[in-house]
Short mmCIF file of N, CA and C in Angstrom, two decimals:
data_model
loop_
_atom_site.label_atom_id
_atom_site.label_comp_id
_atom_site.label_asym_id
_atom_site.label_seq_id
_atom_site.Cartn_x
_atom_site.Cartn_y
_atom_site.Cartn_z
N MET A 18 137.10 -58.72 157.08
CA MET A 18 137.53 -60.07 157.25
C MET A 18 136.98 -61.07 156.70
N TYR A 19 135.30 -61.23 156.40
CA TYR A 19 134.66 -61.79 155.67
C TYR A 19 135.61 -61.57 154.21
N TYR A 20 135.37 -60.81 153.50
CA TYR A 20 135.93 -60.68 152.32
C TYR A 20 137.52 -61.24 152.40
N LEU A 21 137.70 -61.10 153.09
CA LEU A 21 139.32 -61.87 152.88
C LEU A 21 139.32 -63.47 152.85
N LYS A 22 138.15 -63.75 153.56
CA LYS A 22 138.06 -65.31 153.53
C LYS A 22 137.60 -65.77 152.43
N ILE A 23 136.91 -64.79 151.73
CA ILE A 23 136.53 -65.42 150.26
C ILE A 23 137.54 -65.61 149.33
N MET A 24 138.44 -64.47 149.47
CA MET A 24 139.48 -64.27 148.67
C MET A 24 140.32 -65.61 148.61
N GLU A 25 140.41 -65.85 150.05
CA GLU A 25 141.54 -66.93 150.21
C GLU A 25 141.13 -68.06 149.52
N ALA A 26 139.43 -68.38 149.84
CA ALA A 26 139.26 -69.61 149.00
C ALA A 26 139.02 -69.70 147.95
N LEU A 27 138.96 -68.32 146.91
CA LEU A 27 138.73 -68.50 145.77
C LEU A 27 140.42 -68.54 145.06
N GLU A 28 141.58 -67.88 145.86
CA GLU A 28 142.72 -68.23 145.40
C GLU A 28 143.00 -69.90 145.29
N GLN A 29 142.70 -70.13 146.70
CA GLN A 29 142.94 -71.79 146.60
C GLN A 29 141.90 -72.53 145.79
N GLN A 30 141.05 -72.24 145.58
CA GLN A 30 140.63 -72.79 144.08
C GLN A 30 141.03 -72.66 142.91
N ILE A 31 141.83 -71.43 142.85
CA ILE A 31 142.14 -71.33 141.21
C ILE A 31 143.56 -71.97 141.29
N VAL A 32 144.30 -72.33 142.64
CA VAL A 32 145.47 -73.28 143.05
C VAL A 32 145.12 -74.61 142.51
N LEU A 33 144.29 -74.66 142.86
CA LEU A 33 143.60 -76.62 142.97
C LEU A 33 143.43 -76.83 141.58
N VAL A 34 142.49 -75.95 140.56
CA VAL A 34 142.60 -76.05 139.36
C VAL A 34 143.63 -76.25 138.64
N LYS A 35 144.74 -75.41 138.84
CA LYS A 35 145.47 -74.78 138.23
C LYS A 35 146.65 -76.06 138.38
N TYR A 36 147.01 -76.12 139.66
CA TYR A 36 148.37 -76.63 139.87
C TYR A 36 148.17 -78.25 140.95
N HIS A 37 147.11 -78.33 141.02
CA HIS A 37 147.17 -79.71 141.74
C HIS A 37 146.91 -80.91 141.33
N SER A 38 147.54 -82.10 141.91
CA SER A 38 147.22 -83.39 140.88
C SER A 38 145.29 -83.63 140.88
N LEU A 39 145.01 -84.59 139.53
CA LEU A 39 143.59 -84.63 139.20
C LEU A 39 143.18 -85.46 140.76
N ARG A 40 143.49 -86.13 141.50
CA ARG A 40 143.20 -86.66 142.56
C ARG A 40 142.95 -85.95 143.59
N GLU A 41 143.93 -85.17 143.76
CA GLU A 41 143.74 -84.04 144.95
C GLU A 41 142.17 -83.05 144.66
N PHE A 42 142.11 -82.99 143.11
CA PHE A 42 141.41 -82.07 142.70
C PHE A 42 139.89 -82.68 142.77
N LYS A 43 139.81 -84.26 142.67
CA LYS A 43 138.70 -84.81 142.99
C LYS A 43 138.43 -85.01 144.28
N GLU A 44 139.24 -84.87 145.11
CA GLU A 44 138.77 -84.92 146.53
C GLU A 44 138.60 -83.55 146.91
N ARG A 45 138.78 -82.77 146.44
CA ARG A 45 138.25 -81.25 146.77
C ARG A 45 137.33 -80.79 146.29
N VAL A 46 136.37 -81.10 144.97
CA VAL A 46 135.59 -81.03 144.60
C VAL A 46 134.15 -81.79 144.90
N LYS A 47 134.41 -83.11 145.67
CA LYS A 47 133.52 -83.44 146.48
C LYS A 47 133.02 -82.68 147.63
N GLN A 48 133.72 -81.42 148.25
CA GLN A 48 132.91 -80.66 148.99
C GLN A 48 132.16 -79.77 148.41
N GLY A 49 131.91 -79.43 147.08
CA GLY A 49 131.03 -78.36 146.66
C GLY A 49 131.86 -77.77 145.35
N LYS A 50 130.68 -77.09 145.17
CA LYS A 50 130.79 -76.23 143.70
C LYS A 50 132.15 -75.27 143.58
N LEU A 51 132.78 -74.95 142.58
CA LEU A 51 133.76 -74.25 142.55
C LEU A 51 133.24 -72.70 142.21
N LYS A 52 133.95 -71.55 142.36
CA LYS A 52 133.41 -70.42 142.30
C LYS A 52 133.64 -70.12 140.95
N LEU A 53 133.00 -69.09 139.83
CA LEU A 53 132.95 -68.76 139.18
C LEU A 53 134.47 -68.56 138.56
N LYS A 54 135.43 -67.73 139.26
CA LYS A 54 136.58 -67.66 138.58
C LYS A 54 137.67 -68.55 138.36
N ALA A 55 137.20 -69.74 139.60
CA ALA A 55 137.66 -71.02 138.96
C ALA A 55 137.29 -71.70 138.11
N GLN A 56 136.12 -71.82 137.69
CA GLN A 56 135.45 -72.29 136.87
C GLN A 56 136.21 -71.58 135.44
N PHE A 57 136.13 -70.56 135.43
CA PHE A 57 136.90 -69.97 134.40
C PHE A 57 138.34 -70.46 133.75
N GLU A 58 138.93 -70.46 134.97
CA GLU A 58 140.24 -71.39 134.87
C GLU A 58 140.11 -72.84 134.58
N LEU A 59 139.39 -73.55 134.92
CA LEU A 59 139.11 -74.96 133.77
C LEU A 59 138.91 -75.30 132.25
N LEU A 60 138.30 -73.53 131.96
CA LEU A 60 138.01 -73.57 130.60
C LEU A 60 139.42 -73.41 130.09
N THR A 61 140.45 -73.17 130.84
CA THR A 61 141.93 -72.47 129.82
C THR A 61 142.99 -73.61 130.12
N LEU A 62 142.55 -75.14 130.90
CA LEU A 62 143.40 -75.89 131.07
C LEU A 62 143.56 -76.43 129.62
N ARG A 63 144.44 -76.89 129.22
CA ARG A 63 144.79 -77.84 128.05
C ARG A 63 144.49 -79.37 128.30
N ASP A 64 144.42 -79.78 129.31
CA ASP A 64 143.91 -81.10 129.53
C ASP A 64 142.69 -81.12 130.11
N THR A 65 141.89 -81.73 129.35
CA THR A 65 140.17 -81.76 129.77
C THR A 65 140.00 -82.65 130.72
N THR A 66 140.71 -83.20 131.39
CA THR A 66 140.19 -83.98 132.44
C THR A 66 139.47 -83.61 133.41
N LYS A 67 140.15 -82.62 134.55
CA LYS A 67 139.45 -81.92 135.31
C LYS A 67 138.15 -81.55 134.93
N PHE A 68 138.24 -80.93 133.66
CA PHE A 68 136.82 -80.20 133.46
C PHE A 68 135.83 -81.26 133.09
N GLU A 69 136.26 -82.07 132.58
CA GLU A 69 135.23 -83.21 132.17
C GLU A 69 135.01 -84.24 133.50
N TYR A 70 135.76 -84.22 134.65
CA TYR A 70 135.60 -84.94 136.31
C TYR A 70 134.32 -83.49 136.89
N TYR A 71 134.80 -82.41 136.38
CA TYR A 71 133.79 -81.07 137.47
C TYR A 71 132.57 -81.14 136.50
N VAL A 72 132.20 -81.12 135.48
CA VAL A 72 130.55 -80.86 134.83
C VAL A 72 130.12 -81.79 134.86
N LYS A 73 130.67 -83.54 135.44
CA LYS A 73 129.95 -84.40 135.40
C LYS A 73 129.37 -84.22 136.99
N ARG A 74 129.85 -83.61 137.80
CA ARG A 74 129.08 -83.22 138.98
C ARG A 74 128.50 -82.21 139.17
N PHE A 75 128.33 -81.04 138.17
CA PHE A 75 128.06 -79.88 138.28
C PHE A 75 127.69 -78.91 137.44
N GLN A 76 127.06 -78.22 136.91
CA GLN A 76 126.38 -77.77 135.69
C GLN A 76 127.25 -76.14 135.85
N LEU A 77 128.11 -75.24 134.61
CA LEU A 77 128.83 -74.37 135.25
C LEU A 77 127.40 -73.62 135.28
N ASP A 78 128.17 -72.18 136.09
CA ASP A 78 127.25 -70.97 136.27
C ASP A 78 127.18 -70.31 134.96
N PRO A 79 125.84 -69.69 134.33
CA PRO A 79 125.63 -68.91 133.32
C PRO A 79 126.99 -68.62 132.83
N GLU A 80 127.37 -67.47 133.66
CA GLU A 80 128.50 -66.34 133.16
C GLU A 80 129.60 -67.80 132.56
N ALA A 81 130.17 -68.88 133.58
CA ALA A 81 130.93 -69.55 132.76
C ALA A 81 130.36 -69.86 131.69
N GLU A 82 129.21 -70.46 131.35
CA GLU A 82 128.49 -70.93 130.10
C GLU A 82 129.11 -70.51 128.99
N ARG A 83 128.81 -68.90 129.21
CA ARG A 83 129.25 -67.72 128.19
C ARG A 83 130.52 -67.99 127.82
N ARG A 84 130.92 -67.97 128.74
CA ARG A 84 132.95 -68.06 128.44
C ARG A 84 132.75 -69.40 127.75
N LEU A 85 132.69 -70.36 127.99
CA LEU A 85 133.05 -71.55 127.72
C LEU A 85 132.60 -71.53 126.01
N ILE A 86 131.02 -70.84 125.50
CA ILE A 86 130.61 -70.32 124.19
C ILE A 86 131.88 -69.90 123.55
N LYS A 87 132.30 -68.65 124.15
CA LYS A 87 133.14 -67.84 123.39
C LYS A 87 134.51 -68.21 122.97
N SER A 88 135.07 -69.31 124.21
CA SER A 88 135.94 -69.93 124.55
C SER A 88 136.51 -70.41 122.59
N GLY A 89 135.73 -71.15 122.26
CA GLY A 89 136.07 -71.80 120.61
C GLY A 89 136.20 -72.93 120.79
N ARG A 90 136.37 -73.65 121.87
CA ARG A 90 136.99 -75.11 122.27
C ARG A 90 136.05 -76.04 121.99
N LYS A 91 136.38 -76.69 121.10
CA LYS A 91 134.89 -77.83 120.28
C LYS A 91 135.35 -79.04 121.32
N ASP A 92 136.16 -79.22 121.96
CA ASP A 92 136.73 -80.38 122.74
C ASP A 92 135.85 -80.37 123.80
N LEU A 93 135.71 -78.78 124.42
CA LEU A 93 135.24 -78.61 125.77
C LEU A 93 133.73 -79.07 125.50
N TYR A 94 133.01 -78.31 124.05
CA TYR A 94 131.82 -78.20 123.86
C TYR A 94 131.41 -79.70 123.72
N CYS A 95 132.32 -80.27 122.99
CA CYS A 95 131.99 -82.24 123.15
C CYS A 95 131.54 -83.00 124.67
N ILE A 96 132.36 -82.26 125.24
CA ILE A 96 131.88 -82.92 126.88
C ILE A 96 130.74 -82.18 127.38
N TYR A 97 130.45 -80.98 127.34
CA TYR A 97 129.69 -80.44 128.34
C TYR A 97 128.28 -80.44 127.64
N PHE A 98 128.01 -80.36 125.99
CA PHE A 98 126.69 -80.15 125.71
C PHE A 98 125.72 -81.51 125.73
N PRO A 99 126.64 -82.55 126.05
CA PRO A 99 125.78 -83.69 125.82
C PRO A 99 125.03 -83.60 127.31
N LEU A 100 125.38 -82.97 128.19
CA LEU A 100 125.34 -83.36 129.77
C LEU A 100 124.28 -82.51 130.13
N TYR A 101 124.39 -81.33 129.46
CA TYR A 101 123.51 -79.73 129.77
C TYR A 101 122.95 -79.31 128.48
N SER A 102 121.72 -78.39 129.18
CA SER A 102 121.47 -77.73 127.89
C SER A 102 121.78 -76.17 128.89
N CYS A 103 122.01 -75.10 127.75
CA CYS A 103 122.73 -73.72 128.68
C CYS A 103 121.39 -72.80 128.90
N CYS A 104 121.90 -72.11 130.03
CA CYS A 104 121.04 -70.97 130.48
C CYS A 104 120.46 -69.80 129.25
N SER A 105 119.18 -69.54 129.16
CA SER A 105 118.87 -69.09 127.99
C SER A 105 119.70 -67.55 127.42
N SER A 106 120.24 -67.16 128.38
CA SER A 106 121.69 -66.22 127.78
C SER A 106 122.39 -66.67 127.11
N ALA A 107 122.96 -67.56 127.47
CA ALA A 107 124.38 -68.36 127.13
C ALA A 107 123.60 -69.03 125.24
N GLU A 108 122.60 -69.60 125.83
CA GLU A 108 121.87 -70.22 124.67
C GLU A 108 121.85 -69.11 123.28
N GLU A 109 121.35 -67.99 123.76
CA GLU A 109 121.05 -67.17 122.56
C GLU A 109 122.70 -66.39 121.98
N LEU A 110 123.36 -66.30 123.22
CA LEU A 110 124.95 -66.10 122.13
C LEU A 110 125.16 -67.36 121.46
N LEU A 111 124.79 -68.39 122.00
CA LEU A 111 125.39 -69.74 121.26
C LEU A 111 124.99 -69.02 119.73
N THR A 112 123.55 -68.51 118.94
CA THR A 112 123.77 -68.50 118.07
C THR A 112 124.33 -67.38 116.78
N HIS A 113 125.72 -66.85 117.74
CA HIS A 113 126.58 -66.22 116.92
C HIS A 113 127.79 -66.70 116.95
N TYR A 114 127.79 -67.98 117.18
CA TYR A 114 129.16 -69.03 117.28
C TYR A 114 128.55 -70.15 116.85
N PRO A 115 129.04 -70.39 115.23
CA PRO A 115 128.40 -71.44 114.66
C PRO A 115 129.23 -73.00 114.98
N ARG A 116 130.41 -72.64 115.02
CA ARG A 116 130.99 -73.98 115.68
C ARG A 116 130.28 -74.56 117.11
N ALA A 117 129.80 -73.59 118.17
CA ALA A 117 129.30 -74.31 119.67
C ALA A 117 127.88 -74.70 118.79
N LEU A 118 127.20 -73.69 118.29
CA LEU A 118 125.38 -74.12 118.20
C LEU A 118 125.81 -75.12 117.20
N SER A 119 126.86 -75.77 116.57
CA SER A 119 126.62 -77.30 115.45
C SER A 119 126.93 -78.25 116.63
N VAL A 120 127.80 -77.86 117.76
CA VAL A 120 127.82 -79.41 118.79
C VAL A 120 126.49 -79.17 119.18
N TYR A 121 125.97 -77.81 119.93
CA TYR A 121 124.83 -77.63 120.98
C TYR A 121 123.54 -78.22 119.89
N ALA A 122 123.42 -78.31 118.85
CA ALA A 122 122.04 -78.64 118.33
C ALA A 122 121.88 -80.24 118.01
N LYS A 123 123.42 -81.08 118.25
CA LYS A 123 123.07 -82.24 118.06
C LYS A 123 122.27 -83.03 119.47
N TYR A 124 122.44 -81.85 120.60
CA TYR A 124 121.96 -82.56 121.77
C TYR A 124 120.40 -81.86 122.13
N HIS A 125 120.73 -80.52 121.95
CA HIS A 125 119.25 -79.68 122.11
C HIS A 125 118.76 -78.97 121.47
N ASP A 126 117.60 -78.84 121.37
CA ASP A 126 117.04 -77.92 120.75
C ASP A 126 116.64 -76.30 121.55
N LEU A 127 116.73 -75.33 120.47
CA LEU A 127 117.25 -74.07 121.24
C LEU A 127 115.73 -73.32 121.22
N ARG A 128 115.50 -72.75 122.71
CA ARG A 128 114.41 -72.11 122.97
C ARG A 128 114.16 -71.17 121.81
N GLU A 129 112.87 -70.91 121.82
CA GLU A 129 111.89 -69.92 120.43
C GLU A 129 112.63 -68.60 120.94
N ASN A 130 113.13 -68.14 121.88
CA ASN A 130 113.92 -66.74 121.77
C ASN A 130 115.08 -66.98 121.19
N SER A 131 116.05 -67.81 121.38
CA SER A 131 117.46 -67.75 120.80
C SER A 131 117.10 -68.27 119.13
N GLN A 132 116.09 -69.26 119.01
CA GLN A 132 116.04 -69.24 117.42
C GLN A 132 115.39 -68.30 116.62
N MET A 133 114.83 -67.13 117.56
CA MET A 133 114.05 -65.65 116.74
C MET A 133 115.51 -65.26 116.45
N SER A 134 116.40 -65.28 117.68
CA SER A 134 117.46 -64.46 117.31
C SER A 134 118.59 -65.00 116.59
N MET A 135 118.57 -66.21 115.92
CA MET A 135 119.68 -66.99 115.07
C MET A 135 118.93 -66.71 113.63
N VAL A 136 117.60 -66.40 113.74
CA VAL A 136 117.01 -65.98 112.27
C VAL A 136 116.93 -64.38 111.67
N ARG A 137 116.95 -63.34 113.09
CA ARG A 137 116.83 -62.47 112.75
C ARG A 137 118.55 -62.16 112.13
N GLN A 138 119.27 -62.52 112.66
CA GLN A 138 120.76 -62.48 112.45
C GLN A 138 121.26 -62.47 110.55
N LYS A 139 120.18 -63.53 110.13
CA LYS A 139 119.95 -63.47 108.54
C LYS A 139 121.22 -64.28 108.11
N LYS A 140 121.92 -64.89 108.88
CA LYS A 140 123.05 -65.93 108.60
C LYS A 140 122.61 -66.93 107.88
N ALA A 141 122.36 -67.26 106.96
CA ALA A 141 121.76 -68.53 106.53
C ALA A 141 122.62 -70.08 107.10
N LYS A 142 124.04 -69.76 107.13
CA LYS A 142 124.49 -70.96 107.44
C LYS A 142 124.53 -71.19 108.91
N ASN A 143 124.39 -70.40 109.88
CA ASN A 143 124.18 -70.90 111.21
C ASN A 143 122.49 -71.23 111.40
N THR A 144 121.40 -70.88 110.62
CA THR A 144 120.11 -71.32 110.54
C THR A 144 120.11 -73.06 109.74
N LEU A 145 121.00 -72.88 108.94
CA LEU A 145 120.94 -74.04 108.19
C LEU A 145 121.75 -75.37 109.21
N LYS A 146 122.77 -74.87 110.24
CA LYS A 146 123.82 -76.03 110.49
C LYS A 146 122.79 -76.39 111.60
N TYR A 147 122.36 -75.37 112.18
CA TYR A 147 120.78 -75.50 113.75
C TYR A 147 119.99 -76.60 112.62
N LEU A 148 119.23 -76.86 111.86
CA LEU A 148 118.53 -77.04 111.24
C LEU A 148 119.07 -78.44 110.69
N ASN A 149 120.24 -78.88 110.27
CA ASN A 149 120.82 -80.29 109.94
C ASN A 149 120.59 -80.87 110.89
N LYS A 150 120.77 -80.48 111.91
CA LYS A 150 120.81 -81.20 113.05
C LYS A 150 119.47 -81.34 113.90
N ARG A 151 118.69 -80.71 113.82
CA ARG A 151 117.46 -80.89 114.36
C ARG A 151 116.25 -81.30 113.60
N GLU A 152 115.47 -82.33 113.69
CA GLU A 152 114.50 -83.03 112.67
C GLU A 152 113.47 -81.91 112.73
N ARG A 153 113.01 -81.61 113.81
CA ARG A 153 111.64 -80.99 113.84
C ARG A 153 111.77 -79.22 113.76
N GLY A 154 112.78 -78.89 112.79
CA GLY A 154 113.08 -77.58 112.48
C GLY A 154 112.92 -76.60 112.99
N LEU A 155 112.36 -75.61 112.85
CA LEU A 155 112.13 -73.96 113.52
C LEU A 155 110.90 -74.07 113.93
N CYS A 156 110.73 -73.50 115.18
CA CYS A 156 109.28 -73.28 116.27
C CYS A 156 108.41 -72.41 114.99
N GLU A 157 107.42 -72.22 115.08
CA GLU A 157 106.56 -71.36 114.29
C GLU A 157 106.92 -70.29 113.86
N LYS A 158 106.81 -69.33 114.90
CA LYS A 158 107.34 -67.78 115.38
C LYS A 158 108.88 -67.78 114.31
N ALA A 159 109.47 -68.65 114.61
CA ALA A 159 110.97 -68.18 113.92
C ALA A 159 110.78 -68.90 112.24
N ARG A 160 110.00 -69.61 112.18
CA ARG A 160 109.63 -70.36 110.73
C ARG A 160 108.85 -69.31 110.25
N ALA A 161 108.06 -68.60 110.83
CA ALA A 161 107.16 -67.48 109.94
C ALA A 161 108.21 -66.40 109.58
N PHE A 162 109.23 -66.03 110.60
CA PHE A 162 110.39 -64.94 110.05
C PHE A 162 111.04 -65.41 109.23
N PHE A 163 111.63 -66.55 109.13
CA PHE A 163 112.60 -67.05 108.16
C PHE A 163 112.22 -67.20 106.87
N ARG A 164 110.91 -67.71 106.66
CA ARG A 164 109.85 -67.33 105.60
C ARG A 164 109.98 -66.08 104.89
N SER A 165 110.01 -65.25 105.57
CA SER A 165 109.28 -63.92 105.18
C SER A 165 110.79 -63.30 104.88
N HIS A 166 111.80 -63.52 105.38
CA HIS A 166 113.02 -63.12 104.74
C HIS A 166 114.15 -63.58 104.42
N ALA A 167 114.31 -64.71 104.28
CA ALA A 167 115.23 -65.56 103.53
C ALA A 167 115.06 -65.48 102.31
N GLU A 168 116.20 -65.76 101.52
CA GLU A 168 116.18 -66.21 100.17
C GLU A 168 115.17 -66.93 99.94
N LYS A 169 114.58 -66.91 98.61
CA LYS A 169 113.88 -68.27 97.83
C LYS A 169 114.59 -69.51 97.76
N GLN A 170 115.87 -69.61 97.66
CA GLN A 170 116.24 -70.71 97.86
C GLN A 170 116.39 -71.52 98.74
N LEU A 171 116.84 -70.98 100.17
CA LEU A 171 116.92 -71.61 101.32
C LEU A 171 115.53 -71.96 101.82
N ILE A 172 114.38 -70.73 101.62
CA ILE A 172 113.15 -71.33 101.46
C ILE A 172 112.61 -72.42 100.97
N GLY A 173 112.94 -72.75 99.92
CA GLY A 173 112.84 -73.99 98.71
C GLY A 173 113.83 -75.27 99.89
N PHE A 174 114.69 -74.65 99.99
CA PHE A 174 115.19 -75.90 100.84
C PHE A 174 114.51 -76.06 102.17
N TYR A 175 114.22 -75.41 102.57
CA TYR A 175 113.32 -75.66 104.33
C TYR A 175 112.07 -76.40 103.94
N ASP A 176 111.47 -75.74 102.72
CA ASP A 176 109.84 -76.50 102.65
C ASP A 176 110.55 -78.40 102.06
N ARG A 177 111.54 -78.36 101.48
CA ARG A 177 111.55 -79.79 100.93
C ARG A 177 112.21 -80.51 102.14
N ASN A 178 112.82 -80.30 103.12
CA ASN A 178 113.37 -80.70 104.11
C ASN A 178 112.47 -80.99 105.63
N TYR A 179 111.80 -79.77 105.76
CA TYR A 179 111.23 -79.43 106.89
C TYR A 179 109.54 -79.39 106.67
N GLY A 180 109.13 -79.41 105.31
CA GLY A 180 107.66 -78.90 104.98
C GLY A 180 107.30 -77.75 105.64
N THR A 181 106.20 -77.50 105.49
CA THR A 181 105.62 -75.93 105.15
C THR A 181 105.23 -75.30 106.34
#
């Protein structure tokens, strides 16, 4: 019986996200956070108004953050990333999506683990996009790995712009 009530509530939230007016959406969201699948629905809407209203009130769940990153929607990145830094698992995923990383790096430094994941990929474009947005450069551990594995040309660029 309890499971049935949860499913009904979830279905109602999905219907709310997809079909109800913005006014109705705002009224219902005041009652609390959306369930994960309803958050997924927010990511699929063409109009970003409901998404923007929701994320100004609540941070997305970690799984929804990962889905956001995978979506490739720069319009949603530009709404979400100025407000929140991602959880560590979503942040590591960012290093595989240069477009998302570029927007995220305007507002937040990557954690050490995420920086290490980025430089271990040996995709210089991702690392350079990140470095162009962040004045501090890489953390010590990531910098050491980068310097020992990157092409000499890139190391020279790094040294000129961020010091040794």
